[in-house]
């Protein structure tokens, strides 16, 4: 057990070092949600704000959605990274060493989680500068943080599984796109009831909408209803499904490498 | 005459690349269409009423949006040009062409013509999809000719600038970053939203940046909305950017390759 933890820590150190050595992708993944936030608050916010109803300001409505989108887009680096490792042959080299087989994936997941959670913190800081004023109490902040961590864990495993399916890093980037941009088709930017028929139905029933609504409820005190159960359920399903899928795909691909 | 034959050869090479690297070509073609669908169907319900009220109820959001998406499509097309020129520079094929009995200008001309054709296909695709989702232009044949002429001028301007970026930067990532303003400046213009609906500082910037008169002129030509002095500004910006891009690209290409 301690052997596996040590190996995972070594792999984590390797991934963090790579992120520092090749900062381009990391910086662009950090910058994109902040730029989206600026665009939606200052350029489109005037019109979109009128469509959300109630006494909630658009920057407050938007921040939970952008925080979630930060998580989904950040997973692209994990997918690209794990695919690059496979195609460059480093995995084949690791297999000849006395390393815990799961350490490569675990190191990648923990690295991705650290980077993603830092991105989310940056987005919330930027949102605060733009006027985001959450009404959450300390327990609600804890619950919101827990949900963000759980979602990051689930989505990262899912993205890694998708990255392992791809034959090259470009393909890995493309295969994760639907996952990364699915929040657009949810309640992240506008309420689903402002959308047209079929799209509205999809937006109301897709996995990220209850997660966004729960996060919004925890941070702003809006009604959560049954969204909380759905949010935790979807996060756990993504984690278990992603983990099992990633592990089985990794075994197959590692044997081919 | 040899220059034309050489340029045709380079154009053929350019098209072969487009077919061989179909993923990049397709993403360049589809991105503006996806952007349009997203703004119409996801945000249109929320933005549409504000736009309709601002234009006296006469313009639907798809009609308002399409000219802006056309300009964005030109920007997206220029990014792939910058990347392909940068890759050619990095891989040394340009240096090899310099040693051959080829008209010097043909290498760049092939890129410019190839990019222009690709972007025109992208624009046709955007207009086709826009018509399917409810775009109803009020333009007559002369107005359509004017709109096509303005778009062709804009493509020329952006393509020459993109070629210059590709020659100067010499890495695919750098070229992509350098062409970002051409892709994302339209977002902070009158493409998706009237500048007077934006917050003050951003609204001022959106009203006075180069893309706004180009988009407003295009909108005026296609929908019959007033153009005012935007037409002169639009043509002026396009000609200015074309000249800048052409001179910059030429000097970068003619520079000593060892430097």
Tab-separated table of C-alpha atoms in Angstrom, chain A:
chain	number	residue	atom	x	y	z
A	1	UNK	CA	0.000	0.000	0.000
A	2	UNK	CA	2.740	2.469	1.024
A	3	UNK	CA	4.653	1.427	-2.113
A	4	UNK	CA	1.706	2.452	-4.319
A	5	UNK	CA	1.395	5.801	-2.494
A	6	UNK	CA	5.124	6.535	-2.914
A	7	UNK	CA	4.960	5.682	-6.633
A	8	UNK	CA	1.869	7.862	-7.099
A	9	UNK	CA	3.636	10.744	-5.321
A	10	UNK	CA	6.618	10.335	-7.680
A	11	UNK	CA	4.299	10.414	-10.700
A	12	UNK	CA	2.525	13.459	-9.276
A	13	UNK	CA	5.877	15.236	-8.906
A	14	UNK	CA	6.711	14.348	-12.535
A	15	UNK	CA	3.396	15.760	-13.783
A	16	UNK	CA	3.682	18.975	-11.763
A	17	UNK	CA	7.221	19.481	-13.052
A	18	UNK	CA	5.993	19.045	-16.634
A	19	UNK	CA	3.206	21.567	-16.033
A	20	UNK	CA	5.821	24.106	-14.901
A	21	UNK	CA	8.175	23.300	-17.771
A	22	UNK	CA	5.450	23.617	-20.440
A	23	UNK	CA	3.262	26.364	-18.985
A	24	UNK	CA	1.516	27.303	-22.264
A	25	UNK	CA	-1.317	24.787	-21.994
A	26	UNK	CA	-1.692	25.305	-18.238
A	27	UNK	CA	-1.866	29.104	-18.576
A	28	UNK	CA	-4.356	28.973	-21.475
A	29	UNK	CA	-6.580	26.594	-19.491
A	30	UNK	CA	-6.410	29.019	-16.543
A	31	UNK	CA	-7.047	32.096	-18.668
A	32	UNK	CA	-9.970	30.787	-20.721
A	33	UNK	CA	-12.622	30.669	-17.948
A	34	UNK	CA	-11.601	34.142	-16.737
A	35	UNK	CA	-11.874	35.520	-20.294
A	36	UNK	CA	-15.271	33.822	-20.677
A	37	UNK	CA	-16.343	35.421	-17.435
A	38	UNK	CA	-15.238	38.880	-18.597
A	39	UNK	CA	-17.025	38.379	-21.918
A	40	UNK	CA	-20.297	37.233	-20.388
A	41	UNK	CA	-20.372	39.779	-17.566
A	42	UNK	CA	-19.260	42.915	-19.408
A	43	UNK	CA	-20.186	42.272	-23.054
A	44	UNK	CA	-23.286	40.076	-22.928
A	45	UNK	CA	-24.346	40.574	-19.310
A	46	UNK	CA	-26.465	43.641	-20.048
A	47	UNK	CA	-28.901	41.623	-22.150
A	48	UNK	CA	-28.496	38.190	-20.535
A	49	UNK	CA	-28.996	39.634	-17.056
A	50	UNK	CA	-32.520	40.704	-17.955
A	51	UNK	CA	-33.474	37.140	-18.854
A	52	UNK	CA	-32.654	35.467	-15.524
A	53	UNK	CA	-35.473	37.033	-13.517
A	54	UNK	CA	-35.696	37.547	-9.755
A	55	UNK	CA	-33.383	39.849	-7.817
A	56	UNK	CA	-30.217	37.875	-8.630
A	57	UNK	CA	-27.469	39.775	-10.468
A	58	UNK	CA	-25.957	38.210	-13.591
A	59	UNK	CA	-22.408	37.960	-12.181
A	60	UNK	CA	-23.825	35.993	-9.223
A	61	UNK	CA	-25.882	33.759	-11.510
A	62	UNK	CA	-22.911	33.147	-13.822
A	63	UNK	CA	-20.083	32.378	-11.366
A	64	UNK	CA	-21.174	28.836	-10.353
A	65	UNK	CA	-21.565	27.934	-14.045
A	66	UNK	CA	-18.127	29.309	-14.938
A	67	UNK	CA	-16.598	27.502	-11.936
A	68	UNK	CA	-18.066	24.253	-13.230
A	69	UNK	CA	-16.894	24.991	-16.758
A	70	UNK	CA	-13.401	25.586	-15.395
A	71	UNK	CA	-13.468	22.027	-14.073
A	72	UNK	CA	-14.654	20.493	-17.348
A	73	UNK	CA	-12.232	22.426	-19.594
A	74	UNK	CA	-9.249	21.807	-17.288
A	75	UNK	CA	-9.652	18.062	-17.749
A	76	UNK	CA	-8.485	18.481	-21.359
A	77	UNK	CA	-4.900	18.804	-20.097
A	78	UNK	CA	-5.252	15.482	-18.252
A	79	UNK	CA	-6.601	13.738	-21.360
A	80	UNK	CA	-3.870	15.198	-23.589
A	81	UNK	CA	-1.169	14.388	-21.012
A	82	UNK	CA	-2.102	10.747	-20.511
A	83	UNK	CA	-2.438	10.237	-24.274
A	84	UNK	CA	0.986	11.849	-24.874
A	85	UNK	CA	2.538	9.516	-22.300
A	86	UNK	CA	1.113	6.506	-24.124
A	87	UNK	CA	2.104	7.621	-27.620
A	88	UNK	CA	5.605	8.761	-26.597
A	89	UNK	CA	6.387	5.333	-25.122
A	90	UNK	CA	7.100	6.437	-21.553
A	91	UNK	CA	4.356	4.101	-20.268
A	92	UNK	CA	6.102	1.151	-21.938
A	93	UNK	CA	9.290	2.163	-20.116
A	94	UNK	CA	7.459	2.448	-16.779
A	95	UNK	CA	6.101	-1.083	-17.252
A	96	UNK	CA	9.656	-2.448	-17.186
A	97	UNK	CA	10.236	-0.823	-13.775
A	98	UNK	CA	9.059	-1.956	-10.328
A	99	UNK	CA	6.273	0.653	-10.232
A	100	UNK	CA	2.707	0.188	-9.005
A	101	UNK	CA	0.618	-0.096	-12.238
A	102	UNK	CA	-2.037	2.351	-11.016
A	103	UNK	CA	0.519	4.988	-9.953
A	104	UNK	CA	0.713	6.522	-13.445
A	105	UNK	CA	-3.029	7.197	-13.537
A	106	UNK	CA	-3.297	8.186	-9.871
A	107	UNK	CA	-0.446	10.701	-10.230
A	108	UNK	CA	-2.134	12.167	-13.293
A	109	UNK	CA	-5.517	12.457	-11.524
A	110	UNK	CA	-4.079	14.139	-8.414
A	111	UNK	CA	-2.023	16.539	-10.562
A	112	UNK	CA	-5.083	17.445	-12.630
A	113	UNK	CA	-7.141	17.963	-9.467
A	114	UNK	CA	-4.551	20.323	-7.957
A	115	UNK	CA	-4.374	22.397	-11.155
A	116	UNK	CA	-8.162	22.423	-11.577
A	117	UNK	CA	-8.892	23.454	-7.990
A	118	UNK	CA	-6.342	26.280	-8.317
A	119	UNK	CA	-8.145	27.366	-11.510
A	120	UNK	CA	-11.508	27.352	-9.717
A	121	UNK	CA	-10.027	29.458	-6.896
A	122	UNK	CA	-8.672	31.911	-9.485
A	123	UNK	CA	-12.072	32.135	-11.210
A	124	UNK	CA	-13.864	32.815	-7.919
A	125	UNK	CA	-11.269	35.481	-7.045
A	126	UNK	CA	-11.766	37.114	-10.475
A	127	UNK	CA	-15.550	36.897	-10.037
A	128	UNK	CA	-15.276	38.597	-6.638
A	129	UNK	CA	-13.349	41.456	-8.275
A	130	UNK	CA	-16.171	41.716	-10.841
A	131	UNK	CA	-18.819	41.957	-8.145
A	132	UNK	CA	-19.697	38.361	-7.198
A	133	UNK	CA	-21.189	38.449	-3.695
A	134	UNK	CA	-22.005	34.975	-2.323
A	135	UNK	CA	-24.284	34.735	0.721
A	136	UNK	CA	-22.946	31.317	1.795
A	137	UNK	CA	-22.242	30.493	5.429
A	138	UNK	CA	-19.154	28.477	6.441
A	139	UNK	CA	-20.941	25.067	6.283
A	140	UNK	CA	-22.351	25.987	2.848
A	141	UNK	CA	-18.867	26.937	1.624
A	142	UNK	CA	-17.605	23.575	2.913
A	143	UNK	CA	-20.415	21.745	1.109
A	144	UNK	CA	-19.767	23.712	-2.110
A	145	UNK	CA	-16.035	22.925	-1.884
A	146	UNK	CA	-16.848	19.251	-1.291
A	147	UNK	CA	-19.091	19.183	-4.364
A	148	UNK	CA	-16.399	20.883	-6.488
A	149	UNK	CA	-13.763	18.360	-5.317
A	150	UNK	CA	-16.108	15.419	-5.951
A	151	UNK	CA	-16.991	16.705	-9.420
A	152	UNK	CA	-13.332	17.377	-10.274
A	153	UNK	CA	-12.440	13.833	-9.211
A	154	UNK	CA	-15.233	12.296	-11.300
A	155	UNK	CA	-14.710	14.405	-14.418
A	156	UNK	CA	-10.921	13.881	-14.302
A	157	UNK	CA	-11.268	10.093	-14.270
A	158	UNK	CA	-13.749	10.339	-17.134
A	159	UNK	CA	-11.425	12.605	-19.157
A	160	UNK	CA	-8.457	10.300	-18.550
A	161	UNK	CA	-10.502	7.336	-19.780
A	162	UNK	CA	-11.358	9.321	-22.927
A	163	UNK	CA	-7.730	10.381	-23.397
A	164	UNK	CA	-6.625	6.739	-23.187
A	165	UNK	CA	-8.997	5.854	-26.035
A	166	UNK	CA	-7.322	8.282	-28.424
A	167	UNK	CA	-4.431	7.447	-30.734
A	168	UNK	CA	-2.854	10.934	-30.623
A	169	UNK	CA	-2.950	14.079	-28.427
A	170	UNK	CA	-4.967	16.071	-31.017
A	171	UNK	CA	-7.582	13.329	-31.002
A	172	UNK	CA	-7.577	13.342	-27.190
A	173	UNK	CA	-8.290	17.070	-27.231
A	174	UNK	CA	-11.217	16.547	-29.630
A	175	UNK	CA	-12.698	13.534	-27.841
A	176	UNK	CA	-12.975	15.465	-24.540
A	177	UNK	CA	-14.600	18.509	-26.213
A	178	UNK	CA	-18.227	17.382	-25.648
A	179	UNK	CA	-17.513	16.847	-21.947
A	180	UNK	CA	-15.714	20.198	-21.690
A	181	UNK	CA	-18.469	22.224	-23.335
A	182	UNK	CA	-21.578	20.378	-22.097
A	183	UNK	CA	-22.192	23.073	-19.410
A	184	UNK	CA	-23.017	25.481	-22.271
A	185	UNK	CA	-26.093	23.321	-22.868
A	186	UNK	CA	-27.106	23.533	-19.214
A	187	UNK	CA	-28.099	26.288	-16.814
A	188	UNK	CA	-24.555	27.716	-16.641
A	189	UNK	CA	-25.152	30.916	-18.634
A	190	UNK	CA	-28.923	31.263	-19.010
A	191	UNK	CA	-31.928	29.539	-17.408
A	192	UNK	CA	-33.140	26.575	-19.506
A	193	UNK	CA	-36.640	28.089	-19.753
A	194	UNK	CA	-35.246	30.846	-22.019
A	195	UNK	CA	-34.189	28.161	-24.548
A	196	UNK	CA	-36.282	26.616	-27.314
A	197	UNK	CA	-38.258	23.342	-26.791
A	198	UNK	CA	-35.976	20.350	-27.400
A	199	UNK	CA	-32.898	22.170	-26.196
A	200	UNK	CA	-34.694	23.268	-23.030
A	201	UNK	CA	-35.626	19.654	-22.231
A	202	UNK	CA	-32.011	18.557	-22.743
A	203	UNK	CA	-30.655	21.449	-20.638
A	204	UNK	CA	-33.012	20.586	-17.786
A	205	UNK	CA	-32.141	16.878	-17.753
A	206	UNK	CA	-28.414	16.767	-18.500
A	207	UNK	CA	-25.955	15.896	-15.667
A	208	UNK	CA	-24.368	19.313	-15.187
A	209	UNK	CA	-27.587	21.276	-14.613
A	210	UNK	CA	-28.352	19.817	-11.136
A	211	UNK	CA	-24.678	20.248	-10.206
A	212	UNK	CA	-24.752	23.931	-11.232
A	213	UNK	CA	-28.100	24.477	-9.478
A	214	UNK	CA	-26.766	22.878	-6.272
A	215	UNK	CA	-23.605	24.982	-6.384
A	216	UNK	CA	-25.694	28.093	-7.057
A	217	UNK	CA	-28.019	27.206	-4.184
A	218	UNK	CA	-25.144	26.688	-1.754
A	219	UNK	CA	-23.347	29.908	-2.705
A	220	UNK	CA	-26.331	32.217	-3.221
A	221	UNK	CA	-29.057	30.701	-1.078
A	222	UNK	CA	-31.398	29.968	-4.010
A	223	UNK	CA	-33.631	26.873	-3.829
A	224	UNK	CA	-31.886	23.521	-4.368
A	225	UNK	CA	-34.799	21.053	-4.179
A	226	UNK	CA	-33.854	17.557	-5.376
A	227	UNK	CA	-30.869	18.892	-7.365
A	228	UNK	CA	-28.528	18.122	-4.443
A	229	UNK	CA	-29.189	14.375	-4.589
A	230	UNK	CA	-28.906	14.352	-8.372
A	231	UNK	CA	-25.648	16.328	-8.223
A	232	UNK	CA	-23.967	13.947	-5.777
A	233	UNK	CA	-25.372	10.953	-7.676
A	234	UNK	CA	-24.000	12.147	-11.019
A	235	UNK	CA	-20.595	12.948	-9.472
A	236	UNK	CA	-20.335	9.471	-7.925
A	237	UNK	CA	-21.490	7.826	-11.173
A	238	UNK	CA	-18.833	9.756	-13.143
A	239	UNK	CA	-16.157	8.810	-10.609
A	240	UNK	CA	-16.945	5.088	-10.529
A	241	UNK	CA	-17.639	4.852	-14.277
A	242	UNK	CA	-14.572	6.912	-15.186
A	243	UNK	CA	-12.271	4.992	-12.841
A	244	UNK	CA	-13.340	1.543	-14.063
A	245	UNK	CA	-13.258	2.650	-17.711
A	246	UNK	CA	-9.838	4.306	-17.342
A	247	UNK	CA	-8.348	1.305	-15.541
A	248	UNK	CA	-9.533	-1.258	-18.095
A	249	UNK	CA	-8.533	0.949	-21.070
A	250	UNK	CA	-5.125	1.636	-19.513
A	251	UNK	CA	-4.440	-2.082	-19.090
A	252	UNK	CA	-5.318	-2.767	-22.729
A	253	UNK	CA	-3.350	0.196	-24.101
A	254	UNK	CA	-0.338	-0.442	-21.847
A	255	UNK	CA	-0.097	-3.986	-23.198
A	256	UNK	CA	-0.176	-2.636	-26.777
A	257	UNK	CA	2.502	-0.005	-26.002
